[in-house]
mmCIF file of C-alpha atoms and ligand atoms in Angstrom:
data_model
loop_
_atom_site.group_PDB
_atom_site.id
_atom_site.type_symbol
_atom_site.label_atom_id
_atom_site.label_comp_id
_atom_site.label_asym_id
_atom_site.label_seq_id
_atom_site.Cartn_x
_atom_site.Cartn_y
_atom_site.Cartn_z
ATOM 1 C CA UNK A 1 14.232 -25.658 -67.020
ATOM 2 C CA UNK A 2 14.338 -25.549 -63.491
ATOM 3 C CA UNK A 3 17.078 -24.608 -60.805
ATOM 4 C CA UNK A 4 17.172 -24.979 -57.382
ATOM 5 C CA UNK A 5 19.009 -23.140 -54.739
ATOM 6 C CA UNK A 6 19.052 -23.133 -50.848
ATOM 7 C CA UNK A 7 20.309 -20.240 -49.433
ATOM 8 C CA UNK A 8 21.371 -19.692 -45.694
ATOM 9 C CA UNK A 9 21.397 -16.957 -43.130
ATOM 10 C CA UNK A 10 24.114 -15.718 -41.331
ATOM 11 C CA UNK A 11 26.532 -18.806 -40.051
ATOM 12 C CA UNK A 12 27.468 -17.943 -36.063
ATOM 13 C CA UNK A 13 30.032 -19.571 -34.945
ATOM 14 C CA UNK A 14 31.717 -23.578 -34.807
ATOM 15 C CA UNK A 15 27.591 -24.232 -33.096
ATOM 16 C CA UNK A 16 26.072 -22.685 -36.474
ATOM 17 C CA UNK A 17 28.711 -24.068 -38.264
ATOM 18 C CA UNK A 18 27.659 -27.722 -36.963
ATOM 19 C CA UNK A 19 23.919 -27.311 -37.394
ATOM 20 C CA UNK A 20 24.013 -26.044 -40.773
ATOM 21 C CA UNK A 21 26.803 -29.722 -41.802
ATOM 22 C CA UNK A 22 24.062 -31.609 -40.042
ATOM 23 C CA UNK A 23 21.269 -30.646 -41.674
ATOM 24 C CA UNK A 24 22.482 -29.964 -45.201
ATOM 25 C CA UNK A 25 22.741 -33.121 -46.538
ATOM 26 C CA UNK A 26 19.340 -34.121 -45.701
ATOM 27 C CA UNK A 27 17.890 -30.723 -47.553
ATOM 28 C CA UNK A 28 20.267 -30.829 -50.434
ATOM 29 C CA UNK A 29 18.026 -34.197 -51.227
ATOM 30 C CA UNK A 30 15.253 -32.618 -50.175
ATOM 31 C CA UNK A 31 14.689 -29.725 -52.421
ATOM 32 C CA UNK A 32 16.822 -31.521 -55.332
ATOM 33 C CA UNK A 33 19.526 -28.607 -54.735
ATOM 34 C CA UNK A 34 21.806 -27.247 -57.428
ATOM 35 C CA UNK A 35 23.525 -24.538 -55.496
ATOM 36 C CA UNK A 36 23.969 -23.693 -51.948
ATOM 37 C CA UNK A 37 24.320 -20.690 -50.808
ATOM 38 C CA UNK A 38 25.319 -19.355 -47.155
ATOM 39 C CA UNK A 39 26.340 -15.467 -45.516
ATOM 40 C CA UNK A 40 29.184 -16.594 -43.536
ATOM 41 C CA UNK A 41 30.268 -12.720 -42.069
ATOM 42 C CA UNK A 42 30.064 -14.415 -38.354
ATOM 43 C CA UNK A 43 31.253 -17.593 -39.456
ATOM 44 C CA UNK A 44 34.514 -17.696 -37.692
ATOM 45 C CA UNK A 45 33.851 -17.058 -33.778
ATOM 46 C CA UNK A 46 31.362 -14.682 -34.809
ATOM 47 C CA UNK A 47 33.505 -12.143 -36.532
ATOM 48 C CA UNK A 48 34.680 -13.181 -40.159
ATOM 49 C CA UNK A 49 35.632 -15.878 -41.636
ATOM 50 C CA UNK A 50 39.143 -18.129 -42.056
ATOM 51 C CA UNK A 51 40.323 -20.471 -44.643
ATOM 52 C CA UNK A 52 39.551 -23.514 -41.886
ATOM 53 C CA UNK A 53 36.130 -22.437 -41.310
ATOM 54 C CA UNK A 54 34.603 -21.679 -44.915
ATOM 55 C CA UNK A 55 36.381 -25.003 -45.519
ATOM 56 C CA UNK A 56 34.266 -26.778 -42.818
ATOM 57 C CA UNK A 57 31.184 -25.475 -44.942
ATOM 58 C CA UNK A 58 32.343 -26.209 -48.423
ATOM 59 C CA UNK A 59 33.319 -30.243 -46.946
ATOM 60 C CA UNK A 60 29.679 -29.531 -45.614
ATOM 61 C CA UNK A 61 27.878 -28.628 -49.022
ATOM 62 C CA UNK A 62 28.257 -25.166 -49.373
ATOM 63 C CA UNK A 63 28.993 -24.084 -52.883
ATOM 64 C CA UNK A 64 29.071 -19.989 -52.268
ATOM 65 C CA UNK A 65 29.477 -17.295 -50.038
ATOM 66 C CA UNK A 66 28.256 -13.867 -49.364
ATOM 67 C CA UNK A 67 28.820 -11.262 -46.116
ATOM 68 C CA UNK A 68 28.559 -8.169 -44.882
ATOM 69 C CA UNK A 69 29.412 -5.843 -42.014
ATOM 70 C CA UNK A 70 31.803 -8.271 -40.533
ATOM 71 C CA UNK A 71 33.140 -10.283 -42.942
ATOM 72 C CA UNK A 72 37.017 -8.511 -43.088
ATOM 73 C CA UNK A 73 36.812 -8.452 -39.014
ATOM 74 C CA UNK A 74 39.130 -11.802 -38.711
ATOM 75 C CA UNK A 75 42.627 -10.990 -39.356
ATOM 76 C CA UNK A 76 43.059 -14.120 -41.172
ATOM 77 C CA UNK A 77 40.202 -14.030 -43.374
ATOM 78 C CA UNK A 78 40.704 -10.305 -44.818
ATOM 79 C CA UNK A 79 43.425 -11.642 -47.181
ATOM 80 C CA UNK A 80 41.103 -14.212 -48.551
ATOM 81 C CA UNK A 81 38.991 -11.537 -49.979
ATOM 82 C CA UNK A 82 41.997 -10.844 -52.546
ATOM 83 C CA UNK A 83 42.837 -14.189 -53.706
ATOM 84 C CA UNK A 84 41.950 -15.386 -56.693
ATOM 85 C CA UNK A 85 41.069 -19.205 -55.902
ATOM 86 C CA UNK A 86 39.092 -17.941 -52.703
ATOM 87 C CA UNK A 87 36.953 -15.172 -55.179
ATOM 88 C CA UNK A 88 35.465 -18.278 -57.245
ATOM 89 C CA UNK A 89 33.079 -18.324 -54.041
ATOM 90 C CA UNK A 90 33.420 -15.022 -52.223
ATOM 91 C CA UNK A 91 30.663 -12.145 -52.288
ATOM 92 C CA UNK A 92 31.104 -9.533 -49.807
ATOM 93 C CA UNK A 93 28.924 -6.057 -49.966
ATOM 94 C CA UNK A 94 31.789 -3.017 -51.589
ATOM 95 C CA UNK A 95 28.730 -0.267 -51.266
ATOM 96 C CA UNK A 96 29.425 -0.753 -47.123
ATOM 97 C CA UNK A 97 31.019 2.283 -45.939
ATOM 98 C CA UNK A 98 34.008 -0.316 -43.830
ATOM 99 C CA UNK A 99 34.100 -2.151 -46.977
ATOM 100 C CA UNK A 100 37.854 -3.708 -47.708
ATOM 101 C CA UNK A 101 38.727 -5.978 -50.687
ATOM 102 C CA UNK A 102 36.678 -8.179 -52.131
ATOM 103 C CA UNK A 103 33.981 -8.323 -54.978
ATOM 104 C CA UNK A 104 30.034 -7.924 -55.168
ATOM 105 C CA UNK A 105 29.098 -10.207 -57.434
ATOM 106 C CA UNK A 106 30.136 -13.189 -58.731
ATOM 107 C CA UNK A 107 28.809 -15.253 -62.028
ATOM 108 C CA UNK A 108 28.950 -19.000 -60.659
ATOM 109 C CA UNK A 109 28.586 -21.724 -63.186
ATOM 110 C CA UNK A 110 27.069 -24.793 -61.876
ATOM 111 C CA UNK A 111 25.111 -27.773 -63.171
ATOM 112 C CA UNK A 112 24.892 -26.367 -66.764
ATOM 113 C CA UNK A 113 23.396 -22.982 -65.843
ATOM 114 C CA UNK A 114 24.589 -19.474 -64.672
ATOM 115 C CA UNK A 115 23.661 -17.716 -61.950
ATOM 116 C CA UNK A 116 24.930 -14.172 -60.736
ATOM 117 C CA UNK A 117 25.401 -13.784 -56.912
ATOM 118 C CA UNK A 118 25.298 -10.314 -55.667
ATOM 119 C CA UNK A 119 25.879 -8.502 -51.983
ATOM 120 C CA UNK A 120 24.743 -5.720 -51.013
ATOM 121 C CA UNK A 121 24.720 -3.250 -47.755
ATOM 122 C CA UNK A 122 21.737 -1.391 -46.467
ATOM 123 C CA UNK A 123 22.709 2.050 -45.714
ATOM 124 C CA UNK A 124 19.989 2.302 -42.722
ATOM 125 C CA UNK A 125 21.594 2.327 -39.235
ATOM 126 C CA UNK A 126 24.840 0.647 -40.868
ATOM 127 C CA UNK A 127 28.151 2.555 -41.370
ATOM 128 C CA UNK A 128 27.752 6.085 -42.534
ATOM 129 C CA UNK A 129 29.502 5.540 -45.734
ATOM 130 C CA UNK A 130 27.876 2.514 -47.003
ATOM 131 C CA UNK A 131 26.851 3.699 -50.797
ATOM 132 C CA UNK A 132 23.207 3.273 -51.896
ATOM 133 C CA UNK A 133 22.014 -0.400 -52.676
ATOM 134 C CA UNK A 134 19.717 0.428 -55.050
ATOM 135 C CA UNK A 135 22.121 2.292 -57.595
ATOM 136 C CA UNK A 136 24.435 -0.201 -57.013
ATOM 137 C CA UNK A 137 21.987 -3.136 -58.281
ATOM 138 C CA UNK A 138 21.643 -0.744 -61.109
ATOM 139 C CA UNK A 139 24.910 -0.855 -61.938
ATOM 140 C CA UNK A 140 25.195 -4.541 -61.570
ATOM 141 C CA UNK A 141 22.593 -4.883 -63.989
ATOM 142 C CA UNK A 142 23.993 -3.240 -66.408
ATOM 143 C CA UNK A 143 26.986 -5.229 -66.636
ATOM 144 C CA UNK A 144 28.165 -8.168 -69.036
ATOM 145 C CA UNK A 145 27.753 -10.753 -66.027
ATOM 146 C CA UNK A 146 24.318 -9.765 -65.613
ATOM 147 C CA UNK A 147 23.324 -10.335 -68.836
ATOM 148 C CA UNK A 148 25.371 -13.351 -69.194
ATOM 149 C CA UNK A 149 23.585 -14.729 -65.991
ATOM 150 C CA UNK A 150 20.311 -16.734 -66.341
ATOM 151 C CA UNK A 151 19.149 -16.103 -62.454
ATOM 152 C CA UNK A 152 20.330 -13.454 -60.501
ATOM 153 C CA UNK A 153 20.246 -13.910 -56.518
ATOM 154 C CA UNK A 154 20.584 -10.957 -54.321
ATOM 155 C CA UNK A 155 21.802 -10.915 -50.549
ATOM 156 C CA UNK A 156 20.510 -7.910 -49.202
ATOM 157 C CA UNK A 157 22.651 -7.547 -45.912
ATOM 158 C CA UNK A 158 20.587 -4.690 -43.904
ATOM 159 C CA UNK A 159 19.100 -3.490 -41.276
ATOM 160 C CA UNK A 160 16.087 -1.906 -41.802
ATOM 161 C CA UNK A 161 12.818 -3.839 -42.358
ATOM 162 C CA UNK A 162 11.770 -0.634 -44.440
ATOM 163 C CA UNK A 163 14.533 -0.610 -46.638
ATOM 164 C CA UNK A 164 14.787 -4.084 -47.299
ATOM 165 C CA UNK A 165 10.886 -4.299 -48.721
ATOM 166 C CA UNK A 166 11.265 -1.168 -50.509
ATOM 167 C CA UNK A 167 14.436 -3.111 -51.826
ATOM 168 C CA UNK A 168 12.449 -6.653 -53.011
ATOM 169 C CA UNK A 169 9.563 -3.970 -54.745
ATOM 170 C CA UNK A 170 12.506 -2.399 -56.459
ATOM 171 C CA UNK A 171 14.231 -5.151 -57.348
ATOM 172 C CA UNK A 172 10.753 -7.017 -58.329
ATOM 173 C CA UNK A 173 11.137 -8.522 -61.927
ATOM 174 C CA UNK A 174 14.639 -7.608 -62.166
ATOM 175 C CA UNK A 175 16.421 -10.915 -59.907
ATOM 176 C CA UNK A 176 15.315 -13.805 -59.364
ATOM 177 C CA UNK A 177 15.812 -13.705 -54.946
ATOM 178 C CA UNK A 178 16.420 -10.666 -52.635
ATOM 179 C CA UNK A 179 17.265 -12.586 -49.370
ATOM 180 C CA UNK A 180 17.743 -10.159 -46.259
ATOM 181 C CA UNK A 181 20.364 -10.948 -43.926
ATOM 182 C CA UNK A 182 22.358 -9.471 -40.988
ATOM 183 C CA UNK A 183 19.645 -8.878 -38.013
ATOM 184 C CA UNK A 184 20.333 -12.750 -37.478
ATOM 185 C CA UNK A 185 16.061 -12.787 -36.600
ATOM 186 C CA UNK A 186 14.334 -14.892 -39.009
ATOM 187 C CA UNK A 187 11.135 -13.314 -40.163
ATOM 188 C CA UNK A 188 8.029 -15.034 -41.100
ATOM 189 C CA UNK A 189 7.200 -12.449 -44.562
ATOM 190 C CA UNK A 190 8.936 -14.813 -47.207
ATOM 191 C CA UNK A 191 6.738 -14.567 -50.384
ATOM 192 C CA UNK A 192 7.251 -14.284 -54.574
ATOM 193 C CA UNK A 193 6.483 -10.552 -55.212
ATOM 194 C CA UNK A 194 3.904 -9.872 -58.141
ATOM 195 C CA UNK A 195 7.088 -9.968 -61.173
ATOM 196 C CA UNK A 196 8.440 -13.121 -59.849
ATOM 197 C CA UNK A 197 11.127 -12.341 -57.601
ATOM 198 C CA UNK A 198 11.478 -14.563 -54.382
ATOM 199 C CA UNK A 199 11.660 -12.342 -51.413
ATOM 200 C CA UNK A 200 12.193 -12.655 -47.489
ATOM 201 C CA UNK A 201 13.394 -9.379 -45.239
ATOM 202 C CA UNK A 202 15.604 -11.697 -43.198
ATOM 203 C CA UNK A 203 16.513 -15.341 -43.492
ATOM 204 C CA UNK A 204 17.461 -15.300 -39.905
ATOM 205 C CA UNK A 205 20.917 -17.278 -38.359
ATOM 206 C CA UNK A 206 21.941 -20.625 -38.718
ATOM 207 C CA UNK A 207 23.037 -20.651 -34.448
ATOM 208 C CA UNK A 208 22.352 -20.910 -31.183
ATOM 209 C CA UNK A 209 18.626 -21.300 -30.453
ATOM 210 C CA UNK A 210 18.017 -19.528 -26.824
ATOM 211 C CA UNK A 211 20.490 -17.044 -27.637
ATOM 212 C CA UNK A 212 20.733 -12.887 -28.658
ATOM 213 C CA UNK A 213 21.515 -13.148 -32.357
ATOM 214 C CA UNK A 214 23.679 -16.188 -31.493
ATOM 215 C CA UNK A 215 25.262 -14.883 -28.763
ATOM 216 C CA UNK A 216 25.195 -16.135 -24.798
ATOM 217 C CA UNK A 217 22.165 -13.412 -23.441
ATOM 218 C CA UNK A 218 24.459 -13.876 -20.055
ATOM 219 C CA UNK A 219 26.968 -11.960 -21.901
ATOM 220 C CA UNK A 220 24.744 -9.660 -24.142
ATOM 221 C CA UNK A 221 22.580 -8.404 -21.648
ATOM 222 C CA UNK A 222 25.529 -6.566 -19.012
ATOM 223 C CA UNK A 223 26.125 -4.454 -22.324
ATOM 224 C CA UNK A 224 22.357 -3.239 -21.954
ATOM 225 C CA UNK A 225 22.819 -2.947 -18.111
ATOM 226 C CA UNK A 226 25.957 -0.936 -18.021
ATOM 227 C CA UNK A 227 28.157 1.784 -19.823
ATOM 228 C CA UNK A 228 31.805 -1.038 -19.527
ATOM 229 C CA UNK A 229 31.542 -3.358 -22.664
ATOM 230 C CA UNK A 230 31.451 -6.638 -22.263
ATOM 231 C CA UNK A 231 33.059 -9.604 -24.946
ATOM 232 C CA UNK A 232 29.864 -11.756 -26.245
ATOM 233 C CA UNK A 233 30.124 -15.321 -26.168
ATOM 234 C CA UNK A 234 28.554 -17.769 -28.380
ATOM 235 C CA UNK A 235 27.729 -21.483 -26.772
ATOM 236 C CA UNK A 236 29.567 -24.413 -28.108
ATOM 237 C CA UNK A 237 26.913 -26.900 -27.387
ATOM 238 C CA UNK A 238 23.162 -27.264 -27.325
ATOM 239 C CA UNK A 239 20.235 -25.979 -29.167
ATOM 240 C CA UNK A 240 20.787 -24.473 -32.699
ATOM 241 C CA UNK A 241 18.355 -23.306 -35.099
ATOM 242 C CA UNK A 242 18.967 -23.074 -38.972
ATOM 243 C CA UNK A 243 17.323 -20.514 -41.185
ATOM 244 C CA UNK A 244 17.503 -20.411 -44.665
ATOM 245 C CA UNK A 245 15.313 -20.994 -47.985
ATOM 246 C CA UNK A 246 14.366 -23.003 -50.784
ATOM 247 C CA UNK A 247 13.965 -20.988 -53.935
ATOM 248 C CA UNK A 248 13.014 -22.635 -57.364
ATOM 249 C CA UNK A 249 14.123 -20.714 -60.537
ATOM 250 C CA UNK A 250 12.897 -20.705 -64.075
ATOM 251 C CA UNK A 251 15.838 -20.370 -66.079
ATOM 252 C CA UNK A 252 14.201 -19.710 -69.090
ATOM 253 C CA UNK A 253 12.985 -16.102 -67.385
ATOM 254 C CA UNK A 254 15.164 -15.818 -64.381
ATOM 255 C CA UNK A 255 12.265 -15.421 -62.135
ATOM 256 C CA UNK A 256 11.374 -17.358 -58.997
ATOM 257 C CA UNK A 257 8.380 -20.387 -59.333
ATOM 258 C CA UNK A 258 8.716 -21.820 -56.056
ATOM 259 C CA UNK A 259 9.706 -20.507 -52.550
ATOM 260 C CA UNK A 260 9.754 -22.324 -49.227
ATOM 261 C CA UNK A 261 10.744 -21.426 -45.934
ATOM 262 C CA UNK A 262 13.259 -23.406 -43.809
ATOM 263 C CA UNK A 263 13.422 -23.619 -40.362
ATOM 264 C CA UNK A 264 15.496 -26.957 -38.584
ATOM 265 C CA UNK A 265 16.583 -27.467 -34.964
ATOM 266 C CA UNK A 266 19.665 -28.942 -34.646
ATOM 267 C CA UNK A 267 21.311 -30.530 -30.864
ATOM 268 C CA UNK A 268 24.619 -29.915 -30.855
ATOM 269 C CA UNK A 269 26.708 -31.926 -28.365
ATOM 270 C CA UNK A 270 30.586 -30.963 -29.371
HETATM 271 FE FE1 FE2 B 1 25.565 -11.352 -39.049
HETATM 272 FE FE1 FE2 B 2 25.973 -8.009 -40.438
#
């Protein structure tokens, strides 16, 4: 038996937010979807998340979430991360060094089969404390819910392009996805490593199109130009792009059969 899941890249904003409700309905029939699943750690303004706003994306399709880096930075997400209801769909990475409440992995049970969603931080040019990802998929593994789980999908929230493909070869045989996220830059190296595990070093953002990672270059570049910080912006309107993929699972050995890349442009008008 097979099961498919469409996964997401980081959410920026209400304009990612918009793209990604546009679009899904047309790739949920697509690919025959049985999960989605979207990083949503700049889903509220670009920095967290709020009840409203990962409501907008379950209304929209969305079955499950995952993070990273910036995913307790809304004051009135962070307490979502310890309730109970909101932890049926919450991943966030707990090896990142800024790391606050929440849980890495999650055993979701939908259409009839079991599949174990797990976040992780790369430690590479992220916070100085962030734990190693590889012992912590270790760990994971060696858990009840692992074993339990008939597909295990990995969100690999990093920087590096060097750690994340010494991640997927690691991790090769063992899950059934490692899906890179966080550089918000979609890169063209998807591909099923040789033990059957559906890789791609970054999914890329589901936002603005002629932006910098999302975010209004007006705004972006003065921060390159000049030592006084400057407050990004992300457009409301216009041009977004949505980056995710299309993975099809063998349940019967948890690895990855199918793989596709998707890449949709989306006009946003308000
Ligand atoms: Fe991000
Ligand atoms: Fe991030």
């Amino acid at each position: 038996m097979t099961f498919n899941i469409l996964f997401f890249g980081d959410v920026v904003g209400a304009v990612g937010r918009k793209a990604l409700a546009a679009c899904l309905p047309e790739l949920r029939t697509q690919y025959a979807s049985d999960l989605v699943v979207a990083n949503v750690e700049n889903l509220a303004h670009g920095a967290g998340v709020t009840a409203q706003t990962l409501q907008d994306l379950l209304a929209a399709g969305v079955d499950v979430f995952t993070g990273g880096n910036h995913s307790w930075d809304n004051p009135l997400g962070a307490p979502l991360f310890e309730d109970e209801a909101w932890n049926t769909k919450l991943v966030v990475p707990m090896n990142y060094g800024g790391a606050k409440s929440g849980q890495a992995s999650l055993l979701i049970e939908k259409n009839s089969a079991k599949i174990l969603i797990v976040n992780l931080m790369g430690r590479m040019f992220t916070h100085p404390d962030t734990t190693s990802p590889f012992e912590k998929l270790s760990e994971i593994l060696a858990t009840s819910i692992a074993t339990e789980a008939q597909a295990i999908l990995v969100d690999l929230h990093a920087e590096a392009t060097g750690e994340k493909e010494a991640f997927g070869y690691f991790a090769d045989g063992k899950v059934a996805a490692v899906l890179g996220t966080h550089t918000h830059v979609a890169t063209a190296d998807a591909r099923l490593l040789p033990q059957g595990t559906a890789y791609v070093t970054d999914v890329g953002r589901c936002g603005f199109h002629q932006s910098v990672i999302g975010y209004d270059p007006k705004t972006v570049i003065p921060n390159f130009l000049a030592q006084n910080k400057q407050k990004y912006e992300i457009p409301r309107t216009g041009t977004a792009e949505v980056n995710g993929v299309a993975i099809t699972v063998d349940l019967d050995t948890g690895r990855a059969v199918g793989l596709d890349r998707i890449r949709k442009f989306v006009d946003v008008l308000a």
